[in-house]
Short mmCIF file of C-alpha atoms and ligand atoms in Angstrom, two decimals:
data_model
loop_
_atom_site.label_atom_id
_atom_site.label_comp_id
_atom_site.label_asym_id
_atom_site.label_seq_id
_atom_site.Cartn_x
_atom_site.Cartn_y
_atom_site.Cartn_z
CA MET A 1 -50.19 33.42 48.68
CA ILE A 2 -51.54 35.79 51.23
CA PRO A 3 -49.79 35.41 54.63
CA GLY A 4 -51.89 33.24 56.86
CA SER A 5 -53.98 31.91 54.07
CA THR A 6 -54.82 28.17 54.21
CA PRO A 7 -52.53 26.42 51.66
CA ILE A 8 -55.17 25.04 49.32
CA ASP A 9 -52.50 23.47 47.20
CA GLN A 10 -51.14 21.50 50.16
CA ARG A 11 -54.37 19.70 50.98
CA PRO A 12 -53.87 15.96 51.07
CA THR A 13 -54.50 14.59 47.53
CA ASP A 14 -57.74 12.55 47.41
CA THR A 15 -58.40 9.78 44.95
CA THR A 16 -61.84 10.81 43.75
CA PRO A 17 -62.17 10.96 39.95
CA ARG A 18 -61.66 14.42 38.45
CA HIS A 19 -64.48 16.21 36.71
CA ARG A 20 -63.90 18.67 33.89
CA HIS A 21 -67.53 19.89 33.83
CA LEU A 22 -70.34 20.23 36.25
CA LEU A 23 -73.43 19.69 34.12
CA ASP A 24 -75.57 17.83 36.64
CA LEU A 25 -74.80 15.74 39.71
CA SER A 26 -75.76 12.31 38.43
CA ASP A 27 -72.04 11.41 37.77
CA TRP A 28 -70.82 12.84 41.03
CA SER A 29 -70.23 10.27 43.75
CA ARG A 30 -70.83 10.80 47.47
CA GLU A 31 -67.05 10.93 47.98
CA ALA A 32 -66.68 13.62 45.23
CA MET A 33 -69.38 15.72 46.91
CA LEU A 34 -67.81 15.33 50.37
CA ALA A 35 -64.40 16.27 48.97
CA LEU A 36 -66.01 19.41 47.49
CA PHE A 37 -67.47 20.24 50.87
CA ASP A 38 -64.04 20.01 52.40
CA THR A 39 -62.70 22.37 49.82
CA THR A 40 -65.67 24.64 50.56
CA ASP A 41 -64.65 24.69 54.22
CA VAL A 42 -61.33 26.13 53.17
CA MET A 43 -62.91 28.69 50.88
CA ALA A 44 -65.35 29.70 53.66
CA GLN A 45 -62.29 30.52 55.84
CA VAL A 46 -60.98 32.76 53.11
CA MET A 47 -64.32 34.63 52.97
CA GLN A 48 -64.09 35.31 56.70
CA ARG A 49 -60.79 37.19 56.45
CA THR A 50 -60.36 40.87 56.17
CA ILE A 51 -58.82 40.41 52.73
CA LYS A 52 -61.11 37.97 50.93
CA LYS A 53 -58.84 37.02 48.13
CA VAL A 54 -56.36 34.28 47.31
CA PRO A 55 -54.33 33.79 44.11
CA ALA A 56 -55.56 30.20 43.51
CA LEU A 57 -57.02 30.90 40.05
CA GLN A 58 -54.63 33.68 38.94
CA GLY A 59 -54.25 33.57 35.14
CA PHE A 60 -57.61 31.74 34.57
CA THR A 61 -60.55 33.43 32.86
CA VAL A 62 -64.08 32.59 33.88
CA GLY A 63 -66.91 33.52 31.43
CA THR A 64 -70.44 33.89 32.82
CA LEU A 65 -72.99 33.24 30.05
CA PHE A 66 -76.51 34.04 31.27
CA PHE A 67 -79.24 33.47 28.72
CA GLU A 68 -81.87 33.77 31.50
CA ASP A 69 -82.24 36.14 34.44
CA SER A 70 -80.39 35.55 37.68
CA THR A 71 -79.35 37.56 40.75
CA ARG A 72 -77.89 35.32 43.35
CA THR A 73 -76.26 32.74 41.08
CA ARG A 74 -74.56 35.12 38.79
CA LEU A 75 -73.28 37.45 41.49
CA SER A 76 -71.95 34.58 43.56
CA PHE A 77 -70.11 32.93 40.65
CA GLU A 78 -68.51 36.21 39.81
CA ARG A 79 -67.58 36.83 43.45
CA ALA A 80 -66.28 33.25 43.61
CA ALA A 81 -64.05 33.73 40.59
CA ARG A 82 -62.70 37.14 41.66
CA ALA A 83 -62.06 36.01 45.23
CA GLN A 84 -59.59 33.47 43.68
CA SER A 85 -58.06 36.20 41.43
CA ALA A 86 -59.50 34.80 38.15
CA ASP A 87 -60.46 37.26 35.46
CA VAL A 88 -64.21 37.35 34.68
CA ILE A 89 -65.95 38.16 31.35
CA SER A 90 -69.71 38.41 31.42
CA PHE A 91 -72.27 37.85 28.75
CA ALA A 92 -76.06 38.42 29.28
CA ALA A 93 -78.55 37.57 26.51
CA GLY A 94 -80.45 40.84 26.69
CA GLY A 95 -78.90 43.46 24.44
CA THR A 96 -76.61 41.05 22.54
CA SER A 97 -76.55 39.55 19.04
CA LEU A 98 -78.57 36.61 20.32
CA SER A 99 -81.58 38.90 20.53
CA LYS A 100 -80.74 39.86 16.91
CA GLY A 101 -81.22 36.23 15.82
CA GLU A 102 -77.67 34.85 16.10
CA SER A 103 -77.68 31.15 16.90
CA LEU A 104 -76.41 29.80 20.17
CA LYS A 105 -73.45 28.11 18.36
CA ASP A 106 -72.43 31.32 16.58
CA THR A 107 -72.74 33.24 19.82
CA LEU A 108 -70.60 30.76 21.56
CA ARG A 109 -67.97 30.87 18.80
CA THR A 110 -67.75 34.61 19.28
CA ILE A 111 -67.46 34.29 23.10
CA ASP A 112 -65.04 31.37 22.78
CA ALA A 113 -62.65 33.66 20.77
CA MET A 114 -62.11 35.45 24.13
CA GLN A 115 -60.45 32.25 25.38
CA ALA A 116 -62.05 31.65 28.70
CA ASP A 117 -60.99 28.50 30.70
CA LEU A 118 -64.50 27.92 32.14
CA TYR A 119 -67.95 28.94 31.30
CA VAL A 120 -70.75 29.27 33.79
CA VAL A 121 -73.98 28.85 31.77
CA ARG A 122 -77.61 29.53 32.54
CA HIS A 123 -80.11 28.79 29.83
CA PRO A 124 -83.94 28.39 29.66
CA ALA A 125 -83.45 25.27 27.50
CA SER A 126 -82.71 21.97 29.33
CA GLY A 127 -79.52 20.58 27.91
CA ALA A 128 -77.94 23.84 26.61
CA PRO A 129 -74.88 23.69 28.94
CA LEU A 130 -74.24 20.08 27.74
CA GLN A 131 -74.45 21.20 24.13
CA ILE A 132 -72.05 24.13 24.86
CA SER A 133 -69.58 21.73 26.48
CA ARG A 134 -69.40 19.86 23.15
CA TRP A 135 -68.53 23.06 21.25
CA THR A 136 -65.74 24.34 23.49
CA GLU A 137 -62.48 23.19 25.01
CA ALA A 138 -63.27 25.06 28.17
CA SER A 139 -64.86 23.57 31.32
CA VAL A 140 -68.63 24.22 31.66
CA VAL A 141 -70.60 24.73 34.84
CA ASN A 142 -74.40 24.49 34.57
CA ALA A 143 -75.89 27.43 36.44
CA GLY A 144 -79.43 26.25 35.79
CA ASP A 145 -80.92 24.84 32.56
CA GLY A 146 -84.65 24.88 32.07
CA ARG A 147 -86.21 22.56 34.54
CA ARG A 148 -83.44 20.02 34.35
CA ALA A 149 -80.64 20.79 36.74
CA HIS A 150 -79.04 23.40 39.00
CA PRO A 151 -76.14 21.52 40.53
CA THR A 152 -74.43 24.27 42.44
CA GLN A 153 -77.66 25.24 44.13
CA ALA A 154 -78.13 21.67 45.35
CA LEU A 155 -74.49 21.52 46.52
CA LEU A 156 -74.91 24.72 48.49
CA ASP A 157 -78.22 23.53 50.01
CA ALA A 158 -76.65 20.28 51.06
CA TYR A 159 -73.52 22.07 52.35
CA THR A 160 -75.71 24.48 54.35
CA PHE A 161 -77.45 21.43 55.91
CA ARG A 162 -74.14 19.76 56.68
CA GLU A 163 -72.83 23.06 58.21
CA ARG A 164 -76.04 23.81 60.30
CA TYR A 165 -77.31 20.37 61.14
CA THR A 166 -75.34 17.18 60.51
CA GLY A 167 -71.70 18.22 60.89
CA ASP A 168 -69.59 15.08 60.38
CA ALA A 169 -72.51 12.83 61.29
CA GLY A 170 -73.47 12.56 57.65
CA PHE A 171 -76.76 12.56 55.79
CA GLU A 172 -77.86 8.96 56.58
CA GLY A 173 -81.19 8.86 58.36
CA LYS A 174 -81.99 12.50 57.58
CA ARG A 175 -84.99 13.59 55.53
CA LEU A 176 -85.45 16.58 53.31
CA ALA A 177 -89.05 17.64 52.39
CA ILE A 178 -89.34 19.81 49.25
CA VAL A 179 -92.72 21.51 48.93
CA GLY A 180 -94.24 23.44 45.97
CA ASP A 181 -93.81 23.57 42.22
CA VAL A 182 -91.65 20.50 41.89
CA ALA A 183 -92.56 19.97 38.20
CA HIS A 184 -90.78 23.08 36.99
CA SER A 185 -87.91 23.04 39.51
CA ARG A 186 -84.39 22.26 38.46
CA VAL A 187 -83.51 22.94 42.11
CA ALA A 188 -85.75 20.07 43.21
CA ARG A 189 -84.27 17.63 40.71
CA SER A 190 -80.65 18.47 41.56
CA ASN A 191 -81.44 18.27 45.25
CA VAL A 192 -83.00 14.86 44.83
CA THR A 193 -79.76 13.72 43.19
CA ALA A 194 -77.45 15.32 45.71
CA TRP A 195 -79.24 14.35 48.92
CA THR A 196 -80.03 10.77 47.90
CA THR A 197 -76.36 10.29 46.80
CA LEU A 198 -75.32 11.68 50.13
CA GLY A 199 -77.56 9.07 51.91
CA ALA A 200 -80.54 11.17 52.90
CA GLU A 201 -84.24 10.58 51.98
CA VAL A 202 -86.24 13.14 50.02
CA VAL A 203 -90.03 13.67 50.20
CA LEU A 204 -91.50 15.70 47.33
CA CYS A 205 -94.83 17.41 47.91
CA GLY A 206 -97.15 19.53 45.75
CA PRO A 207 -100.48 19.48 43.92
CA ARG A 208 -100.99 16.60 41.43
CA THR A 209 -100.31 19.00 38.52
CA LEU A 210 -96.99 20.04 39.86
CA LEU A 211 -95.57 16.75 41.04
CA PRO A 212 -94.39 14.45 38.25
CA ASP A 213 -94.86 10.74 39.12
CA GLU A 214 -91.50 9.76 37.56
CA LEU A 215 -89.53 11.51 40.24
CA GLY A 216 -91.02 9.09 42.81
CA GLU A 217 -89.42 6.15 41.00
CA ARG A 218 -85.93 7.04 42.19
CA PRO A 219 -84.52 5.21 45.20
CA GLY A 220 -84.81 7.23 48.38
CA VAL A 221 -87.58 9.49 47.03
CA THR A 222 -91.28 9.45 47.99
CA LEU A 223 -94.12 11.66 46.72
CA THR A 224 -97.11 13.05 48.57
CA HIS A 225 -99.86 15.53 47.91
CA ARG A 226 -100.37 16.22 51.63
CA ILE A 227 -97.96 18.77 53.08
CA GLU A 228 -98.51 17.46 56.66
CA GLU A 229 -97.21 14.09 55.54
CA ALA A 230 -94.20 15.63 53.85
CA VAL A 231 -93.24 17.82 56.82
CA GLU A 232 -93.76 15.29 59.51
CA GLY A 233 -90.38 14.34 61.09
CA ALA A 234 -88.40 16.11 58.32
CA HIS A 235 -85.03 17.51 59.21
CA ALA A 236 -85.16 20.15 56.58
CA VAL A 237 -88.09 21.66 54.72
CA MET A 238 -87.48 23.53 51.49
CA ALA A 239 -90.28 25.66 49.98
CA LEU A 240 -90.22 26.18 46.18
CA ARG A 241 -91.52 29.16 44.22
CA LEU A 242 -94.28 28.78 41.63
CA GLN A 243 -92.32 29.06 38.39
CA ARG A 244 -94.95 30.91 36.42
CA GLU A 245 -92.46 31.74 33.57
CA ARG A 246 -92.27 27.98 32.77
CA MET A 247 -95.92 27.07 33.59
CA ALA A 248 -98.67 26.34 31.18
CA SER A 249 -101.96 27.78 32.28
CA GLY A 250 -104.47 25.60 34.13
CA LEU A 251 -101.84 23.79 36.24
CA LEU A 252 -102.77 25.65 39.50
CA PRO A 253 -105.91 25.70 41.57
CA SER A 254 -106.63 29.31 42.73
CA LEU A 255 -103.79 31.05 44.55
CA PRO A 256 -105.65 31.23 47.90
CA GLU A 257 -106.33 27.46 47.63
CA TYR A 258 -102.70 26.75 46.83
CA ARG A 259 -101.58 28.87 49.85
CA GLN A 260 -104.00 27.07 52.16
CA ARG A 261 -102.92 23.61 51.11
CA TYR A 262 -99.18 24.03 50.38
CA GLN A 263 -97.71 27.06 52.15
CA VAL A 264 -94.86 26.13 54.49
CA THR A 265 -95.93 27.78 57.76
CA ARG A 266 -94.89 28.00 61.35
CA ALA A 267 -97.85 25.80 62.38
CA ARG A 268 -96.92 23.13 59.82
CA MET A 269 -93.26 23.23 60.95
CA GLN A 270 -94.46 22.05 64.36
CA LEU A 271 -94.86 18.61 62.74
CA ALA A 272 -91.15 18.55 61.60
CA HIS A 273 -88.25 17.41 63.68
CA PRO A 274 -87.77 19.89 66.54
CA ASP A 275 -84.45 21.13 65.09
CA ALA A 276 -85.63 21.07 61.48
CA LEU A 277 -84.22 23.85 59.22
CA VAL A 278 -86.27 25.93 56.81
CA MET A 279 -84.71 26.43 53.41
CA HIS A 280 -85.57 28.27 50.13
CA PRO A 281 -83.45 28.63 47.00
CA GLY A 282 -84.79 32.08 46.27
CA PRO A 283 -86.26 34.20 44.87
CA MET A 284 -88.89 33.91 47.60
CA ASN A 285 -92.47 35.02 47.38
CA ARG A 286 -93.34 35.77 51.03
CA ASP A 287 -96.74 34.53 52.11
CA VAL A 288 -97.22 32.51 48.93
CA GLU A 289 -95.07 29.29 49.15
CA ILE A 290 -93.70 30.24 52.61
CA GLU A 291 -95.14 32.17 55.52
CA GLY A 292 -93.16 35.46 55.67
CA ALA A 293 -92.60 35.31 59.46
CA LEU A 294 -91.20 31.74 59.17
CA ALA A 295 -88.58 32.93 56.70
CA ASP A 296 -87.26 35.34 59.49
CA GLU A 297 -87.09 32.72 62.30
CA PRO A 298 -83.74 31.38 63.54
CA ARG A 299 -84.51 28.06 62.06
CA SER A 300 -84.58 29.62 58.63
CA VAL A 301 -81.22 29.24 56.88
CA ILE A 302 -82.23 31.11 53.70
CA GLU A 303 -79.57 33.79 54.11
CA ALA A 304 -76.93 31.21 54.95
CA GLN A 305 -77.82 29.41 51.69
CA VAL A 306 -77.06 32.63 49.76
CA ALA A 307 -73.88 33.29 51.76
CA ASN A 308 -72.68 29.70 51.27
CA GLY A 309 -73.16 30.06 47.49
CA VAL A 310 -69.81 31.92 47.29
CA PRO A 311 -67.54 29.35 48.95
CA VAL A 312 -69.36 26.37 47.34
CA ARG A 313 -68.93 27.98 43.90
CA MET A 314 -65.28 28.88 44.71
CA ALA A 315 -64.78 25.18 45.46
CA VAL A 316 -66.45 24.19 42.17
CA LEU A 317 -64.30 26.53 40.08
CA TYR A 318 -61.15 25.49 41.89
CA THR A 319 -61.93 21.77 41.57
CA LEU A 320 -62.74 22.00 37.89
CA LEU A 321 -59.94 24.33 36.93
CA VAL A 322 -57.06 23.12 39.14
CA GLY A 323 -58.19 19.68 40.22
CA SER A 324 -58.88 18.38 36.72
CA ARG A 325 -55.59 19.54 35.17
N1 LIG B 401 -83.25 30.46 41.61
C1 LIG B 401 -83.64 29.11 41.39
C2 LIG B 401 -83.49 28.71 39.96
O1 LIG B 401 -82.84 29.43 39.24
C3 LIG B 401 -85.09 28.91 41.87
C4 LIG B 401 -86.18 29.70 41.22
O2 LIG B 401 -85.90 30.44 40.29
O3 LIG B 401 -87.25 29.60 41.69
O4 LIG B 401 -83.99 27.69 39.54
#
């Protein structure tokens, strides 16, 4: 271990159940999430050092399997693996046998022959990471599947809120407003699960065509088509991109109308709690779902979300690879 590094392996043992995969957050308890945040705090200290590397995952191999584009998620998983001395093998769907018609199962068989201990999987089809977890002995982390789930994004969003807002006070009595294309957003779905499990309330807001009614049936979740109602008194407001790549035509009013009714702006943030944070999972379309100038205000934690992606994902890899064995 690097001199002066926090002894991760000497942390008090907790009694939360061990997870082998992270496919979505529905089977993660509040205690498991809070334990992960504690591990993240340790990882964040590592990332503040001159030498940002610990041997925690030496001898493990992490495979990143990206069947859909990504910038932040992929980079931060690879950084998270390497900062813990794991080896990384990378697979991206473009330019591989998959584009020559090889099935997902055959592709996985080929990759699995490289004997990774954990796969980080992004796929346009909901459920693909679950399917892959049935075909391999390795652990699987879902890095975003279709519109279904993006658990590490929700964990880093909640961690950022805990870091910048609640501290040890917890999530009870806090409210997150998520505004935009909720229908196509795996980030929204995973954040609903994470924040309600942690004890917060979530308000989802968007035009009728982009706000599925069934999401409002979950305890702790309300739906509204009026942005003013969503933002009012909120402790954090998250703007979502219009996911045109997943969107059938005819779901949107005109773009100017959408901006006028649903853009998260400085003026609308006046309705929020005075200390409310502005969040965005990226990639951000300035002056579409969020006013560009708002994204640069001190209350915006968009860059902190990206930065926290690394220690959160370090904690996820560590927890699954070391905590579960
Ligand atoms: N980066 C996020 C995701 O992969 C959000 C987005 O693409 O709009 O789901």
